[in-house]
Amino acid sequence: MKRENNNLRLLPTDARAALVVAHPGHELMVHRLLEVTKPRVFILTDGSGRSRQSRLNSTTNILNRACARQGKIYGRLTDSAGYAAILNHDFDLFIDFARELTETFVNERIDFVAGDALEGYNPMHDVCRLVINAAVRVARRARNHEIANFDFSLISQPHSSPETTPADEIWLRLDQTALKRKISAAQGYSELAGEVSNALGRTSIEAFRIERLRAVASDGDNGARHSTVEQPFYEHYGEKQVAAGHYSRVLRYDEHIAPLAEALSNYAERSAQ
């Protein structure tokens, strides 16, 4: 892998990378990282939402252009099936995802994993992060080797680079050619045309020049804690959707996400012994 600048200093030149996301289209947020690391890409759902239209084909085209590779988990769930599994406490489904990721991380000797951040915005994004953390924890013990674990935000992007990059972060500043490819890929993603147009309308293209990855703490906590005061956005949104008749139940942090986090943490603890 070509070392492009100092922001990639945390990656060995021959790093084997994996990208794990909840929905197709998330790869656009780290398009340059995709090009540079050519990772094995895992996607939990097909991104169909209520439309029932899969977004996988558009993502596959992006991955092919970047010479990235599909993982075994690639749009395996519809969004509705994923949310139903969370609501019904079908935690074994997500433990199996963690187990499959662990197998790949170990067998392919993955050095670097990037994926969705835990932000309280979308429950599947948060679940994806919990699954990644459990898989990395088990794989580290199985390999007796450190695996770098990074997340990236799906709801906020930095507008400028710091003078000194934090030691536990990677900041990629795209040159004009790389930025043009990223914006072109986003604008060519037909299933996300509305979202892309709105994003570009709210801010300048410069907001997409920087890709920030943050190291995830490896302290044994599966990272599920939200503020006990602040209600996650997805609960507010879910309440509106239930009131509108789109859904029958609201997905709650305390009732659904926290128990899943505990189940994944218990799985990792047992498997890592």
PDB file of C-alpha atoms in Angstrom:
ATOM      1  CA  MET A   1       0.000   0.000   0.000  1.00  0.00           C
ATOM      2  CA  LYS A   2       1.421   3.368  -0.983  1.00  0.00           C
ATOM      3  CA  ARG A   3       2.029   5.657   1.974  1.00  0.00           C
ATOM      4  CA  GLU A   4       0.387   8.898   0.927  1.00  0.00           C
ATOM      5  CA  ASN A   5       1.176  11.286   3.761  1.00  0.00           C
ATOM      6  CA  ASN A   6       1.836  11.496   7.489  1.00  0.00           C
ATOM      7  CA  ASN A   7      -1.845  10.960   8.268  1.00  0.00           C
ATOM      8  CA  LEU A   8      -1.400   7.308   7.376  1.00  0.00           C
ATOM      9  CA  ARG A   9       1.484   6.837   9.774  1.00  0.00           C
ATOM     10  CA  LEU A  10      -0.587   4.530  12.002  1.00  0.00           C
ATOM     11  CA  LEU A  11      -0.971   2.070   9.130  1.00  0.00           C
ATOM     12  CA  PRO A  12       1.862  -0.259   8.185  1.00  0.00           C
ATOM     13  CA  THR A  13       2.723  -0.002   4.513  1.00  0.00           C
ATOM     14  CA  ASP A  14       1.444  -3.552   3.992  1.00  0.00           C
ATOM     15  CA  ALA A  15      -1.625  -3.283   6.259  1.00  0.00           C
ATOM     16  CA  ARG A  16      -4.483  -5.675   5.586  1.00  0.00           C
ATOM     17  CA  ALA A  17      -7.632  -3.637   6.084  1.00  0.00           C
ATOM     18  CA  ALA A  18     -11.325  -4.268   6.677  1.00  0.00           C
ATOM     19  CA  LEU A  19     -14.249  -1.871   6.445  1.00  0.00           C
ATOM     20  CA  VAL A  20     -17.429  -2.815   8.337  1.00  0.00           C
ATOM     21  CA  VAL A  21     -20.580  -0.718   7.933  1.00  0.00           C
ATOM     22  CA  ALA A  22     -24.280  -1.038   8.638  1.00  0.00           C
ATOM     23  CA  HIS A  23     -25.603   0.164   5.282  1.00  0.00           C
ATOM     24  CA  PRO A  24     -24.450   0.442   1.664  1.00  0.00           C
ATOM     25  CA  GLY A  25     -23.377   4.005   0.962  1.00  0.00           C
ATOM     26  CA  HIS A  26     -21.408   4.492   4.168  1.00  0.00           C
ATOM     27  CA  GLU A  27     -18.241   3.765   2.204  1.00  0.00           C
ATOM     28  CA  LEU A  28     -18.675   7.192   0.582  1.00  0.00           C
ATOM     29  CA  MET A  29     -17.737   8.828   3.889  1.00  0.00           C
ATOM     30  CA  VAL A  30     -14.265   7.250   3.698  1.00  0.00           C
ATOM     31  CA  HIS A  31     -13.897   7.059  -0.064  1.00  0.00           C
ATOM     32  CA  ARG A  32     -10.187   7.927  -0.050  1.00  0.00           C
ATOM     33  CA  LEU A  33      -9.450   5.390   2.655  1.00  0.00           C
ATOM     34  CA  LEU A  34     -11.259   2.863   0.476  1.00  0.00           C
ATOM     35  CA  GLU A  35      -8.973   3.698  -2.448  1.00  0.00           C
ATOM     36  CA  VAL A  36      -5.787   3.640  -0.399  1.00  0.00           C
ATOM     37  CA  THR A  37      -6.306   0.507   1.697  1.00  0.00           C
ATOM     38  CA  LYS A  38      -8.493  -1.548  -0.708  1.00  0.00           C
ATOM     39  CA  PRO A  39     -10.156  -3.252   2.268  1.00  0.00           C
ATOM     40  CA  ARG A  40     -12.301  -6.307   2.662  1.00  0.00           C
ATOM     41  CA  VAL A  41     -15.768  -4.727   2.966  1.00  0.00           C
ATOM     42  CA  PHE A  42     -18.569  -6.066   5.151  1.00  0.00           C
ATOM     43  CA  ILE A  43     -22.092  -4.599   5.078  1.00  0.00           C
ATOM     44  CA  LEU A  44     -24.757  -5.782   7.511  1.00  0.00           C
ATOM     45  CA  THR A  45     -27.872  -4.702   5.575  1.00  0.00           C
ATOM     46  CA  ASP A  46     -28.907  -4.026   1.979  1.00  0.00           C
ATOM     47  CA  GLY A  47     -29.949  -0.440   2.774  1.00  0.00           C
ATOM     48  CA  SER A  48     -33.485  -1.046   1.533  1.00  0.00           C
ATOM     49  CA  GLY A  49     -35.326   0.863   4.259  1.00  0.00           C
ATOM     50  CA  ARG A  50     -39.068   1.138   3.805  1.00  0.00           C
ATOM     51  CA  SER A  51     -38.612   1.309   0.017  1.00  0.00           C
ATOM     52  CA  ARG A  52     -37.487  -2.349  -0.070  1.00  0.00           C
ATOM     53  CA  GLN A  53     -35.025  -1.342  -2.817  1.00  0.00           C
ATOM     54  CA  SER A  54     -31.512  -2.640  -2.209  1.00  0.00           C
ATOM     55  CA  ARG A  55     -28.592  -0.222  -2.577  1.00  0.00           C
ATOM     56  CA  LEU A  56     -25.965  -2.921  -2.930  1.00  0.00           C
ATOM     57  CA  ASN A  57     -25.392  -2.576  -6.685  1.00  0.00           C
ATOM     58  CA  SER A  58     -24.306   1.042  -6.379  1.00  0.00           C
ATOM     59  CA  THR A  59     -21.915   0.195  -3.557  1.00  0.00           C
ATOM     60  CA  THR A  60     -20.531  -2.776  -5.487  1.00  0.00           C
ATOM     61  CA  ASN A  61     -19.684  -0.457  -8.390  1.00  0.00           C
ATOM     62  CA  ILE A  62     -17.796   1.857  -6.030  1.00  0.00           C
ATOM     63  CA  LEU A  63     -15.879  -1.030  -4.491  1.00  0.00           C
ATOM     64  CA  ASN A  64     -14.956  -2.398  -7.912  1.00  0.00           C
ATOM     65  CA  ARG A  65     -13.563   0.960  -9.025  1.00  0.00           C
ATOM     66  CA  ALA A  66     -11.493   1.128  -5.827  1.00  0.00           C
ATOM     67  CA  CYS A  67     -10.324  -2.508  -6.201  1.00  0.00           C
ATOM     68  CA  ALA A  68     -11.810  -3.288  -2.776  1.00  0.00           C
ATOM     69  CA  ARG A  69     -13.203  -6.748  -2.024  1.00  0.00           C
ATOM     70  CA  GLN A  70     -16.541  -7.956  -0.749  1.00  0.00           C
ATOM     71  CA  GLY A  71     -16.649  -9.766   2.567  1.00  0.00           C
ATOM     72  CA  LYS A  72     -18.802 -12.779   3.432  1.00  0.00           C
ATOM     73  CA  ILE A  73     -21.330 -10.518   5.150  1.00  0.00           C
ATOM     74  CA  TYR A  74     -22.591  -8.311   2.351  1.00  0.00           C
ATOM     75  CA  GLY A  75     -26.113  -6.965   2.654  1.00  0.00           C
ATOM     76  CA  ARG A  76     -27.306 -10.133   4.325  1.00  0.00           C
ATOM     77  CA  LEU A  77     -30.253  -8.452   6.083  1.00  0.00           C
ATOM     78  CA  THR A  78     -32.956  -6.152   4.869  1.00  0.00           C
ATOM     79  CA  ASP A  79     -33.249  -3.107   7.083  1.00  0.00           C
ATOM     80  CA  SER A  80     -36.634  -4.269   8.340  1.00  0.00           C
ATOM     81  CA  ALA A  81     -35.222  -7.692   9.261  1.00  0.00           C
ATOM     82  CA  GLY A  82     -32.331  -6.082  11.110  1.00  0.00           C
ATOM     83  CA  TYR A  83     -34.570  -3.792  13.139  1.00  0.00           C
ATOM     84  CA  ALA A  84     -36.945  -6.668  13.880  1.00  0.00           C
ATOM     85  CA  ALA A  85     -34.034  -8.730  15.210  1.00  0.00           C
ATOM     86  CA  ILE A  86     -33.057  -5.906  17.569  1.00  0.00           C
ATOM     87  CA  LEU A  87     -36.632  -5.353  18.741  1.00  0.00           C
ATOM     88  CA  ASN A  88     -37.185  -9.085  19.308  1.00  0.00           C
ATOM     89  CA  HIS A  89     -33.872  -9.583  21.141  1.00  0.00           C
ATOM     90  CA  ASP A  90     -32.594 -11.969  18.459  1.00  0.00           C
ATOM     91  CA  PHE A  91     -29.103 -11.341  19.714  1.00  0.00           C
ATOM     92  CA  ASP A  92     -27.663 -14.593  18.352  1.00  0.00           C
ATOM     93  CA  LEU A  93     -27.916 -13.100  14.863  1.00  0.00           C
ATOM     94  CA  PHE A  94     -25.485 -10.331  15.770  1.00  0.00           C
ATOM     95  CA  ILE A  95     -23.255 -12.633  17.780  1.00  0.00           C
ATOM     96  CA  ASP A  96     -22.980 -14.770  14.639  1.00  0.00           C
ATOM     97  CA  PHE A  97     -21.975 -11.653  12.695  1.00  0.00           C
ATOM     98  CA  ALA A  98     -19.243 -10.978  15.255  1.00  0.00           C
ATOM     99  CA  ARG A  99     -18.113 -14.587  15.028  1.00  0.00           C
ATOM    100  CA  GLU A 100     -17.882 -14.416  11.220  1.00  0.00           C
ATOM    101  CA  LEU A 101     -15.957 -11.160  11.348  1.00  0.00           C
ATOM    102  CA  THR A 102     -13.568 -12.643  13.890  1.00  0.00           C
ATOM    103  CA  GLU A 103     -12.935 -15.599  11.601  1.00  0.00           C
ATOM    104  CA  THR A 104     -12.047 -13.309   8.716  1.00  0.00           C
ATOM    105  CA  PHE A 105      -9.897 -11.010  10.866  1.00  0.00           C
ATOM    106  CA  VAL A 106      -7.915 -14.007  12.055  1.00  0.00           C
ATOM    107  CA  ASN A 107      -7.703 -16.003   8.818  1.00  0.00           C
ATOM    108  CA  GLU A 108      -6.835 -12.997   6.657  1.00  0.00           C
ATOM    109  CA  ARG A 109      -4.584 -11.486   9.321  1.00  0.00           C
ATOM    110  CA  ILE A 110      -6.388  -8.162   9.262  1.00  0.00           C
ATOM    111  CA  ASP A 111      -4.305  -5.357  10.798  1.00  0.00           C
ATOM    112  CA  PHE A 112      -6.715  -2.439  10.547  1.00  0.00           C
ATOM    113  CA  VAL A 113     -10.511  -2.173  10.899  1.00  0.00           C
ATOM    114  CA  ALA A 114     -12.638   0.902  10.254  1.00  0.00           C
ATOM    115  CA  GLY A 115     -16.385   1.182  10.669  1.00  0.00           C
ATOM    116  CA  ASP A 116     -19.435   3.129  11.789  1.00  0.00           C
ATOM    117  CA  ALA A 117     -19.237   5.112  14.998  1.00  0.00           C
ATOM    118  CA  LEU A 118     -21.532   4.773  17.998  1.00  0.00           C
ATOM    119  CA  GLU A 119     -23.484   8.045  17.843  1.00  0.00           C
ATOM    120  CA  GLY A 120     -27.045   7.390  19.014  1.00  0.00           C
ATOM    121  CA  TYR A 121     -28.329   8.456  15.611  1.00  0.00           C
ATOM    122  CA  ASN A 122     -29.336   5.213  13.899  1.00  0.00           C
ATOM    123  CA  PRO A 123     -29.661   1.972  15.891  1.00  0.00           C
ATOM    124  CA  MET A 124     -28.175  -0.183  13.140  1.00  0.00           C
ATOM    125  CA  HIS A 125     -25.101   2.055  12.994  1.00  0.00           C
ATOM    126  CA  ASP A 126     -24.624   1.587  16.728  1.00  0.00           C
ATOM    127  CA  VAL A 127     -25.187  -2.159  16.502  1.00  0.00           C
ATOM    128  CA  CYS A 128     -22.592  -2.345  13.739  1.00  0.00           C
ATOM    129  CA  ARG A 129     -20.052  -0.695  16.033  1.00  0.00           C
ATOM    130  CA  LEU A 130     -20.890  -3.079  18.880  1.00  0.00           C
ATOM    131  CA  VAL A 131     -20.406  -6.058  16.548  1.00  0.00           C
ATOM    132  CA  ILE A 132     -17.057  -4.699  15.328  1.00  0.00           C
ATOM    133  CA  ASN A 133     -15.792  -4.143  18.862  1.00  0.00           C
ATOM    134  CA  ALA A 134     -16.710  -7.677  19.920  1.00  0.00           C
ATOM    135  CA  ALA A 135     -15.057  -9.197  16.847  1.00  0.00           C
ATOM    136  CA  VAL A 136     -11.869  -7.177  17.262  1.00  0.00           C
ATOM    137  CA  ARG A 137     -11.636  -8.083  20.925  1.00  0.00           C
ATOM    138  CA  VAL A 138     -11.866 -11.814  20.215  1.00  0.00           C
ATOM    139  CA  ALA A 139      -9.562 -11.653  17.196  1.00  0.00           C
ATOM    140  CA  ARG A 140      -6.882  -9.837  19.168  1.00  0.00           C
ATOM    141  CA  ARG A 141      -6.798 -12.628  21.726  1.00  0.00           C
ATOM    142  CA  ALA A 142      -6.927 -15.375  19.091  1.00  0.00           C
ATOM    143  CA  ARG A 143      -4.024 -13.878  17.140  1.00  0.00           C
ATOM    144  CA  ASN A 144      -2.135 -12.574  20.152  1.00  0.00           C
ATOM    145  CA  HIS A 145      -1.643  -9.537  17.950  1.00  0.00           C
ATOM    146  CA  GLU A 146      -2.990  -5.996  18.016  1.00  0.00           C
ATOM    147  CA  ILE A 147      -5.636  -5.027  15.461  1.00  0.00           C
ATOM    148  CA  ALA A 148      -6.128  -1.292  15.000  1.00  0.00           C
ATOM    149  CA  ASN A 149      -9.791  -0.396  15.502  1.00  0.00           C
ATOM    150  CA  PHE A 150     -11.073   2.943  14.146  1.00  0.00           C
ATOM    151  CA  ASP A 151     -14.473   4.552  13.729  1.00  0.00           C
ATOM    152  CA  PHE A 152     -15.779   7.432  11.653  1.00  0.00           C
ATOM    153  CA  SER A 153     -18.789   9.686  12.095  1.00  0.00           C
ATOM    154  CA  LEU A 154     -21.745   9.507   9.744  1.00  0.00           C
ATOM    155  CA  ILE A 155     -23.364  12.721  10.963  1.00  0.00           C
ATOM    156  CA  SER A 156     -20.520  15.223  11.295  1.00  0.00           C
ATOM    157  CA  GLN A 157     -17.376  15.945   9.339  1.00  0.00           C
ATOM    158  CA  PRO A 158     -14.406  18.190  10.203  1.00  0.00           C
ATOM    159  CA  HIS A 159     -14.073  21.314   8.068  1.00  0.00           C
ATOM    160  CA  SER A 160     -10.355  21.768   8.601  1.00  0.00           C
ATOM    161  CA  SER A 161      -7.315  19.785   9.654  1.00  0.00           C
ATOM    162  CA  PRO A 162      -5.676  20.448  13.021  1.00  0.00           C
ATOM    163  CA  GLU A 163      -2.129  21.764  13.024  1.00  0.00           C
ATOM    164  CA  THR A 164      -1.118  18.577  14.806  1.00  0.00           C
ATOM    165  CA  THR A 165      -3.041  15.381  14.167  1.00  0.00           C
ATOM    166  CA  PRO A 166      -4.000  13.654  17.457  1.00  0.00           C
ATOM    167  CA  ALA A 167      -1.821  10.615  18.065  1.00  0.00           C
ATOM    168  CA  ASP A 168      -4.783   8.236  18.106  1.00  0.00           C
ATOM    169  CA  GLU A 169      -6.461   9.559  14.944  1.00  0.00           C
ATOM    170  CA  ILE A 170      -5.944   9.429  11.205  1.00  0.00           C
ATOM    171  CA  TRP A 171      -6.870  12.504   9.158  1.00  0.00           C
ATOM    172  CA  LEU A 172      -6.852  12.142   5.389  1.00  0.00           C
ATOM    173  CA  ARG A 173      -6.877  15.430   3.482  1.00  0.00           C
ATOM    174  CA  LEU A 174      -7.886  14.711  -0.097  1.00  0.00           C
ATOM    175  CA  ASP A 175      -6.184  16.502  -2.954  1.00  0.00           C
ATOM    176  CA  GLN A 176      -8.367  18.013  -5.664  1.00  0.00           C
ATOM    177  CA  THR A 177      -8.337  14.901  -7.845  1.00  0.00           C
ATOM    178  CA  ALA A 178      -9.276  12.552  -4.999  1.00  0.00           C
ATOM    179  CA  LEU A 179     -12.002  14.950  -3.826  1.00  0.00           C
ATOM    180  CA  LYS A 180     -13.443  15.099  -7.339  1.00  0.00           C
ATOM    181  CA  ARG A 181     -13.618  11.294  -7.473  1.00  0.00           C
ATOM    182  CA  LYS A 182     -15.335  11.202  -4.077  1.00  0.00           C
ATOM    183  CA  ILE A 183     -17.977  13.774  -5.027  1.00  0.00           C
ATOM    184  CA  SER A 184     -18.514  12.064  -8.394  1.00  0.00           C
ATOM    185  CA  ALA A 185     -19.047   8.715  -6.656  1.00  0.00           C
ATOM    186  CA  ALA A 186     -21.579  10.302  -4.283  1.00  0.00           C
ATOM    187  CA  GLN A 187     -23.465  12.080  -7.037  1.00  0.00           C
ATOM    188  CA  GLY A 188     -23.563   8.876  -9.072  1.00  0.00           C
ATOM    189  CA  TYR A 189     -25.174   6.920  -6.218  1.00  0.00           C
ATOM    190  CA  SER A 190     -28.741   7.058  -7.525  1.00  0.00           C
ATOM    191  CA  GLU A 191     -30.427   5.577  -4.425  1.00  0.00           C
ATOM    192  CA  LEU A 192     -28.927   8.347  -2.273  1.00  0.00           C
ATOM    193  CA  ALA A 193     -29.507  11.196  -4.732  1.00  0.00           C
ATOM    194  CA  GLY A 194     -31.769  13.137  -2.360  1.00  0.00           C
ATOM    195  CA  GLU A 195     -29.467  12.763   0.619  1.00  0.00           C
ATOM    196  CA  VAL A 196     -26.379  13.697  -1.397  1.00  0.00           C
ATOM    197  CA  SER A 197     -28.105  16.732  -2.892  1.00  0.00           C
ATOM    198  CA  ASN A 198     -29.245  17.890   0.549  1.00  0.00           C
ATOM    199  CA  ALA A 199     -25.771  17.375   2.026  1.00  0.00           C
ATOM    200  CA  LEU A 200     -24.102  19.359  -0.746  1.00  0.00           C
ATOM    201  CA  GLY A 201     -26.759  22.049  -0.415  1.00  0.00           C
ATOM    202  CA  ARG A 202     -26.183  22.477   3.327  1.00  0.00           C
ATOM    203  CA  THR A 203     -22.431  22.922   3.100  1.00  0.00           C
ATOM    204  CA  SER A 204     -19.597  23.376   0.657  1.00  0.00           C
ATOM    205  CA  ILE A 205     -17.769  20.581  -1.121  1.00  0.00           C
ATOM    206  CA  GLU A 206     -14.782  21.437   1.078  1.00  0.00           C
ATOM    207  CA  ALA A 207     -16.568  19.770   3.994  1.00  0.00           C
ATOM    208  CA  PHE A 208     -15.934  16.413   2.309  1.00  0.00           C
ATOM    209  CA  ARG A 209     -12.220  16.927   1.724  1.00  0.00           C
ATOM    210  CA  ILE A 210     -11.164  15.534   5.105  1.00  0.00           C
ATOM    211  CA  GLU A 211     -11.727  11.977   6.304  1.00  0.00           C
ATOM    212  CA  ARG A 212     -11.248  11.557  10.054  1.00  0.00           C
ATOM    213  CA  LEU A 213     -10.826   8.191  11.725  1.00  0.00           C
ATOM    214  CA  ARG A 214     -10.689   7.875  15.500  1.00  0.00           C
ATOM    215  CA  ALA A 215      -9.126   5.058  17.473  1.00  0.00           C
ATOM    216  CA  VAL A 216     -11.670   3.058  19.484  1.00  0.00           C
ATOM    217  CA  ALA A 217     -10.600   2.444  23.076  1.00  0.00           C
ATOM    218  CA  SER A 218      -9.781  -1.183  23.847  1.00  0.00           C
ATOM    219  CA  ASP A 219     -10.748  -1.133  27.521  1.00  0.00           C
ATOM    220  CA  GLY A 220     -13.057  -4.146  27.605  1.00  0.00           C
ATOM    221  CA  ASP A 221     -16.188  -1.953  27.484  1.00  0.00           C
ATOM    222  CA  ASN A 222     -18.235  -2.686  24.375  1.00  0.00           C
ATOM    223  CA  GLY A 223     -18.915   1.017  24.001  1.00  0.00           C
ATOM    224  CA  ALA A 224     -22.693   1.037  24.331  1.00  0.00           C
ATOM    225  CA  ARG A 225     -23.093   3.690  27.011  1.00  0.00           C
ATOM    226  CA  HIS A 226     -25.118   6.749  26.105  1.00  0.00           C
ATOM    227  CA  SER A 227     -25.919   9.619  28.404  1.00  0.00           C
ATOM    228  CA  THR A 228     -28.669   8.755  30.848  1.00  0.00           C
ATOM    229  CA  VAL A 229     -30.011  12.282  30.318  1.00  0.00           C
ATOM    230  CA  GLU A 230     -29.928  12.673  26.564  1.00  0.00           C
ATOM    231  CA  GLN A 231     -32.342  10.499  24.603  1.00  0.00           C
ATOM    232  CA  PRO A 232     -30.824   8.981  21.445  1.00  0.00           C
ATOM    233  CA  PHE A 233     -32.026  10.573  18.228  1.00  0.00           C
ATOM    234  CA  TYR A 234     -33.400   7.254  16.961  1.00  0.00           C
ATOM    235  CA  GLU A 235     -35.873   7.146  19.855  1.00  0.00           C
ATOM    236  CA  HIS A 236     -37.254  10.579  18.943  1.00  0.00           C
ATOM    237  CA  TYR A 237     -37.442   9.568  15.289  1.00  0.00           C
ATOM    238  CA  GLY A 238     -39.027   6.220  16.142  1.00  0.00           C
ATOM    239  CA  GLU A 239     -41.735   7.908  18.185  1.00  0.00           C
ATOM    240  CA  LYS A 240     -42.661  10.033  15.175  1.00  0.00           C
ATOM    241  CA  GLN A 241     -42.684   7.007  12.876  1.00  0.00           C
ATOM    242  CA  VAL A 242     -44.955   5.065  15.225  1.00  0.00           C
ATOM    243  CA  ALA A 243     -47.282   8.075  15.523  1.00  0.00           C
ATOM    244  CA  ALA A 244     -47.400   8.238  11.705  1.00  0.00           C
ATOM    245  CA  GLY A 245     -48.303   4.549  11.513  1.00  0.00           C
ATOM    246  CA  HIS A 246     -45.101   3.445   9.791  1.00  0.00           C
ATOM    247  CA  TYR A 247     -43.936   1.242  12.687  1.00  0.00           C
ATOM    248  CA  SER A 248     -45.698  -0.460  15.568  1.00  0.00           C
ATOM    249  CA  ARG A 249     -42.949  -0.163  18.212  1.00  0.00           C
ATOM    250  CA  VAL A 250     -40.243   2.304  19.157  1.00  0.00           C
ATOM    251  CA  LEU A 251     -36.731   0.910  19.357  1.00  0.00           C
ATOM    252  CA  ARG A 252     -35.265   2.027  22.705  1.00  0.00           C
ATOM    253  CA  TYR A 253     -31.711   2.161  23.984  1.00  0.00           C
ATOM    254  CA  ASP A 254     -32.455   0.781  27.457  1.00  0.00           C
ATOM    255  CA  GLU A 255     -34.816  -1.904  26.231  1.00  0.00           C
ATOM    256  CA  HIS A 256     -33.037  -3.056  23.085  1.00  0.00           C
ATOM    257  CA  ILE A 257     -29.528  -1.698  22.442  1.00  0.00           C
ATOM    258  CA  ALA A 258     -28.127  -1.983  25.962  1.00  0.00           C
ATOM    259  CA  PRO A 259     -29.108  -5.689  26.328  1.00  0.00           C
ATOM    260  CA  LEU A 260     -27.604  -6.428  22.904  1.00  0.00           C
ATOM    261  CA  ALA A 261     -24.401  -4.666  23.918  1.00  0.00           C
ATOM    262  CA  GLU A 262     -24.272  -6.810  27.050  1.00  0.00           C
ATOM    263  CA  ALA A 263     -24.867 -10.007  25.038  1.00  0.00           C
ATOM    264  CA  LEU A 264     -22.038  -9.129  22.633  1.00  0.00           C
ATOM    265  CA  SER A 265     -19.748  -8.208  25.504  1.00  0.00           C
ATOM    266  CA  ASN A 266     -20.483 -11.515  27.235  1.00  0.00           C
ATOM    267  CA  TYR A 267     -19.805 -13.374  23.972  1.00  0.00           C
ATOM    268  CA  ALA A 268     -16.466 -11.604  23.574  1.00  0.00           C
ATOM    269  CA  GLU A 269     -15.519 -12.263  27.183  1.00  0.00           C
ATOM    270  CA  ARG A 270     -16.260 -15.987  26.874  1.00  0.00           C
ATOM    271  CA  SER A 271     -14.551 -16.332  23.500  1.00  0.00           C
ATOM    272  CA  ALA A 272     -11.456 -14.397  24.475  1.00  0.00           C
ATOM    273  CA  GLN A 273     -10.678 -16.580  27.496  1.00  0.00           C
TER     274      GLN A 273
END
